[in-house]
Amino acid sequence: MLATDNDIMNRAEAWRREGKGVAIATVVETWGSAPRPVGSHLVIDDDGNFLGSVSGGCVEGAVVTEAVDVITSGAPKMLEFGVADETAWKVGLSCGGRIRVYVERVD
Amino acid sequence: MKLEILAALNAEREARRAAVLVTEIATGKQRLVREADLASDPLAETLAERLRMGKSGMAETPAGDVFLTVQAPPVRIVVTGAVHISQALAPMARLLGHDLTIVDPRTAFATPERFPDAPVHAEWPDDVLPKLGVDRYTAFVALTHDPKIDDPGLIHALRSRCFYIGALGSRKTHAKRVERLTAAGFTDKDIARIHAPIGLPIGAISPAEIALSIMGEITAALRLKPASAAQAAA
């Protein structure tokens, strides 16, 4: 079943209460045709399990990797993703938009 | 985010109260502002505006950039009529992340077996609706075809600030409904809030197709005009 905001934020709280390391990623700005609106959440635990989405699948992998770092360090991070280009295997948004994602640990 | 802030956010959503989470980007400092405490916050004006629009976003403040996570309560759909169309509406609502509640005093229809996805109240709408608290994040849908059941629900909905009201029935049925509601003291403007015939015109025939047309209309009311008459009056 598709996760709702309700499921996502409750899951983050439940994971933390179970003693897991947890990070919350939030879309804070978008430009152009971004796939998910500002305020969308992805929650991640320290095993790399996640629920929700910030981009409809384009950059979730990268956000999860960064989130695991944030869980370790405790310092919030601002990530920015732009258009996928052919120069590298770098992740990006094929829709042509740009997004900023704020990742923070649940303490 | 501190666990107690996350827990408070979840509790506010559960209680169907709006709240705004303020995050200072430079420092990561956060505070949760409940709707009831909004007026005393230093960013009161900005927060109130964002809440009205229901939109999260960045904001510039004298103390630096902040991100405002606006958390409006989940949309709730209250339906009179534990009928076929409602059986299709319930799983659609769940998929869309909306809470759906069925009200029908006819106990043969209002059974949990027929509605595994939604709470069912086998009671009269005038008893249940006041308890549910029909707020501006609620849509009311009348589907029984029976004025004895639909009308008390519609009357309660018309007196509330709910963002959508729809009623099943042909133009002829609706004309009679308009007469009854007018006699009950509602103005043309009040009655114009009712979407009737209900649903977007997509040529729906089956109960599931009609449910789809209703859900489309509710989505349009929610997304196309967030400053609907009911909300603008808030």
XYZ file of C-alpha atoms in Angstrom:
341
model
C 0.000 0.000 0.000
C 1.185 3.472 -0.881
C 2.445 5.324 2.201
C 0.702 8.513 3.324
C 2.259 11.351 5.358
C 0.538 9.823 8.316
C 2.269 6.458 7.824
C 5.627 8.072 7.070
C 5.950 10.306 10.122
C 4.453 7.703 12.457
C 6.963 5.177 11.142
C 9.829 7.588 11.877
C 8.617 7.976 15.448
C 8.126 4.204 15.865
C 11.619 3.417 14.505
C 13.211 5.912 16.895
C 11.277 4.504 19.858
C 12.565 1.037 18.914
C 16.053 2.480 19.348
C 16.947 2.733 15.668
C 18.878 5.630 14.163
C 16.433 7.631 12.054
C 16.681 10.524 9.592
C 13.942 12.594 7.992
C 14.472 14.040 4.509
C 12.173 16.879 3.428
C 11.843 18.603 0.046
C 12.327 22.287 0.972
C 12.566 23.925 -2.448
C 11.770 23.008 -6.034
C 12.399 24.687 -9.363
C 10.867 23.681 -12.660
C 8.912 20.495 -12.976
C 9.780 18.742 -9.753
C 8.122 15.384 -9.194
C 7.168 15.823 -5.528
C 5.935 19.020 -3.874
C 7.710 21.011 -1.182
C 7.084 19.399 2.196
C 7.268 15.797 0.922
C 9.067 13.439 3.288
C 11.260 10.385 3.090
C 12.216 8.693 6.354
C 15.243 6.449 6.637
C 16.559 4.116 9.355
C 20.198 3.191 9.998
C 19.798 -0.060 8.034
C 18.824 1.934 4.953
C 15.129 1.017 5.161
C 12.980 3.874 3.946
C 9.392 4.995 3.530
C 7.958 7.903 1.548
C 9.492 9.765 -1.371
C 11.140 13.051 -2.282
C 11.381 12.614 -6.045
C 9.271 9.730 -7.247
C 12.274 7.436 -7.402
C 14.956 9.504 -9.184
C 17.230 10.447 -6.282
C 15.956 8.369 -3.350
C 19.045 6.138 -3.477
C 21.388 9.098 -3.031
C 19.253 10.604 -0.274
C 19.252 7.306 1.631
C 23.071 7.132 1.408
C 23.435 10.716 2.683
C 20.855 10.053 5.391
C 22.889 7.178 6.795
C 25.810 9.665 7.125
C 23.545 12.169 8.853
C 22.380 9.474 11.294
C 26.054 8.808 12.152
C 27.198 12.433 12.417
C 24.049 14.086 13.750
C 24.688 17.172 11.603
C 21.819 18.135 9.271
C 22.598 18.400 5.549
C 21.113 20.305 2.653
C 21.264 18.303 -0.594
C 20.645 19.677 -4.042
C 19.738 17.673 -7.112
C 19.457 18.924 -10.656
C 18.936 17.532 -14.076
C 20.594 14.211 -14.790
C 23.333 14.772 -17.366
C 25.215 12.372 -19.555
C 28.623 13.335 -18.131
C 28.489 10.843 -15.310
C 26.469 8.178 -13.631
C 25.442 10.908 -11.234
C 21.873 10.776 -10.012
C 19.547 13.460 -11.199
C 16.040 14.356 -12.154
C 15.163 13.337 -15.680
C 12.154 15.663 -15.602
C 14.447 18.692 -15.848
C 13.635 20.134 -12.454
C 15.836 20.928 -9.470
C 15.138 20.171 -5.841
C 16.688 20.894 -2.452
C 16.293 18.286 0.250
C 16.961 18.888 3.951
C 18.114 15.814 5.855
C 18.092 15.756 9.646
C 18.514 13.142 12.338
C 15.775 12.344 14.851
C 17.421 12.763 18.250
C 14.517 16.856 14.913
C 13.964 16.075 18.557
C 11.849 12.981 19.137
C 9.405 14.974 21.272
C 8.818 17.413 18.394
C 8.178 14.515 16.003
C 5.819 12.934 18.543
C 3.997 16.250 19.018
C 3.623 16.660 15.232
C 2.126 13.178 14.999
C -0.174 13.855 17.954
C -1.462 17.092 16.388
C -2.225 15.299 13.125
C -3.990 12.501 14.985
C -6.125 15.080 16.824
C -6.943 16.835 13.509
C -5.299 20.098 14.580
C -3.122 22.118 12.214
C 0.491 22.930 13.158
C 3.610 24.457 11.608
C 7.145 23.203 12.215
C 9.713 26.006 11.959
C 13.269 24.900 11.067
C 16.134 27.404 11.092
C 18.254 26.300 8.164
C 21.573 27.684 9.410
C 21.402 26.152 12.885
C 18.944 23.268 12.507
C 16.999 24.664 15.486
C 13.317 23.810 15.438
C 10.055 24.682 17.123
C 6.546 23.383 16.662
C 3.822 26.009 16.574
C 0.310 24.698 17.187
C -2.552 26.527 15.512
C -3.900 27.574 18.917
C -0.533 29.198 19.853
C 0.072 30.786 16.497
C -0.782 34.365 17.452
C 1.985 34.565 20.069
C 4.752 33.357 17.726
C 7.227 35.958 16.373
C 6.409 34.752 12.838
C 2.647 34.771 13.485
C 1.683 36.584 10.293
C 3.767 34.401 7.969
C 2.699 31.205 9.693
C -0.988 32.131 9.502
C -0.673 32.869 5.792
C 1.089 29.576 5.041
C -1.436 27.668 7.082
C -4.275 29.285 5.161
C -2.658 28.226 1.882
C -1.780 24.810 3.296
C 1.673 25.092 1.737
C 5.060 24.245 3.190
C 8.008 26.366 2.031
C 11.049 28.499 2.755
C 10.657 31.930 4.333
C 13.089 34.766 4.968
C 13.196 36.159 8.488
C 15.440 38.720 10.213
C 17.133 35.758 11.929
C 17.842 33.984 8.624
C 16.102 31.507 6.342
C 13.595 29.112 7.827
C 11.710 26.195 6.398
C 8.050 25.965 7.358
C 6.513 22.507 7.346
C 2.797 23.126 7.267
C 0.843 20.195 8.601
C -2.860 20.424 7.916
C -5.036 17.620 9.259
C -5.647 14.783 6.802
C -8.696 15.171 4.603
C -11.698 13.338 5.970
C -14.650 12.225 3.890
C -17.932 11.629 5.681
C -20.440 9.646 3.647
C -24.101 9.033 4.369
C -25.097 5.753 2.772
C -23.408 2.385 3.235
C -24.119 1.692 -0.422
C -22.272 0.244 -3.413
C -20.658 3.543 -4.363
C -19.357 3.940 -0.805
C -17.818 0.474 -0.987
C -15.751 1.706 -3.934
C -15.037 5.107 -2.336
C -13.557 3.595 0.833
C -10.476 1.904 -0.720
C -9.943 4.893 -3.062
C -9.902 7.240 -0.074
C -7.389 5.015 1.660
C -5.130 5.040 -1.380
C -5.290 8.842 -1.450
C -4.413 9.098 2.245
C -7.846 10.403 3.260
C -9.870 9.202 6.246
C -13.320 8.016 5.213
C -16.226 7.415 7.571
C -19.575 5.854 6.667
C -22.829 6.824 8.374
C -26.036 4.887 7.716
C -28.747 4.096 10.278
C -29.869 1.075 8.243
C -28.085 -1.707 10.106
C -28.409 -4.164 7.210
C -26.187 -1.894 5.094
C -23.857 -0.486 7.728
C -21.804 -3.568 8.562
C -18.035 -3.813 9.024
C -18.002 -6.807 6.638
C -19.111 -4.565 3.791
C -16.531 -1.904 4.729
C -13.215 -3.437 5.752
C -11.431 -0.140 4.901
C -13.486 2.359 6.886
C -15.232 2.971 10.200
C -19.010 2.504 9.916
C -21.557 4.189 12.187
C -24.996 2.543 12.133
C -26.621 5.725 13.436
C -28.478 8.787 12.185
C -26.314 11.559 10.673
C -27.685 14.209 13.049
C -26.403 12.089 15.962
C -23.002 11.159 14.501
C -21.891 14.231 12.535
C -21.689 16.604 15.522
C -19.526 14.012 17.319
C -17.203 13.636 14.323
C -16.562 17.382 14.201
C -17.093 18.340 10.549
C -14.280 20.869 9.993
C -12.815 22.724 7.012
C -10.682 19.689 6.137
C -13.802 17.536 5.748
C -15.786 16.606 2.630
C -19.396 15.520 3.031
C -20.984 13.143 0.543
C -24.679 12.161 0.597
C -25.335 8.893 -1.215
C -28.457 7.229 0.215
C -31.049 8.782 -2.155
C -33.258 8.910 0.928
C -34.047 12.442 2.169
C -34.713 11.076 5.670
C -31.022 10.139 5.898
C -29.285 12.531 3.479
C -31.047 15.754 4.488
C -29.972 15.823 8.161
C -26.409 15.198 6.982
C -26.595 17.943 4.362
C -28.041 20.373 6.889
C -25.190 19.694 9.286
C -22.632 20.015 6.476
C -24.141 23.302 5.236
C -23.812 24.749 8.737
C -20.161 23.664 8.884
C -17.080 25.001 7.097
C -16.423 21.729 5.250
C -14.640 22.232 1.917
C -16.866 20.021 -0.201
C -20.488 18.927 -0.167
C -21.878 16.536 -2.775
C -25.246 14.840 -3.092
C -26.266 11.948 -5.330
C -29.433 12.272 -7.374
C -30.807 13.446 -10.690
C -31.546 17.090 -11.439
C -35.186 16.400 -10.577
C -34.248 14.849 -7.234
C -31.969 17.793 -6.542
C -34.683 20.323 -7.404
C -36.881 18.760 -4.711
C -33.923 18.798 -2.325
C -33.406 22.497 -3.008
C -37.086 23.117 -2.164
C -36.736 21.271 1.158
C -33.506 23.043 2.103
C -34.972 26.424 1.168
C -37.973 25.655 3.362
C -35.503 24.775 6.127
C -34.125 28.316 5.881
C -31.011 27.947 3.693
C -30.238 30.626 1.110
C -29.461 30.039 -2.585
C -25.821 30.778 -1.806
C -25.743 28.129 0.924
C -27.384 25.566 -1.323
C -24.992 26.382 -4.182
C -22.232 24.788 -2.078
C -23.790 21.401 -2.853
C -22.315 19.642 -5.884
C -25.343 18.047 -7.543
C -25.550 15.993 -9.600
C -22.485 14.726 -7.778
C -19.133 13.970 -9.443
C -17.148 15.125 -12.450
C -18.889 14.558 -15.810
C -16.945 11.535 -17.030
C -19.949 9.478 -18.093
C -19.677 7.243 -15.035
C -22.053 4.275 -14.976
C -20.847 1.611 -12.546
C -20.637 2.272 -8.785
C -16.823 2.309 -8.984
C -16.872 4.794 -11.876
C -19.254 7.044 -9.960
C -16.942 6.784 -6.938
C -14.049 7.820 -9.198
C -15.970 10.835 -10.486
C -16.799 11.856 -6.898
C -13.192 11.418 -5.780
C -12.058 13.505 -8.766
C -14.456 16.271 -7.797
C -13.316 16.194 -4.162
C -9.673 16.369 -5.326
C -10.481 19.357 -7.537
C -12.225 21.140 -4.652
C -9.190 20.448 -2.486
C -6.427 21.348 -4.932
C -7.779 23.779 -7.524
C -9.173 26.330 -5.109
C -7.580 26.052 -1.701
C -9.113 29.423 -0.868
C -12.654 28.123 -1.360
C -15.526 30.151 -0.018
C -15.585 28.161 3.204
C -11.882 28.624 3.864
C -11.762 32.264 2.806
C -14.470 32.941 5.366
C -12.274 31.400 8.061
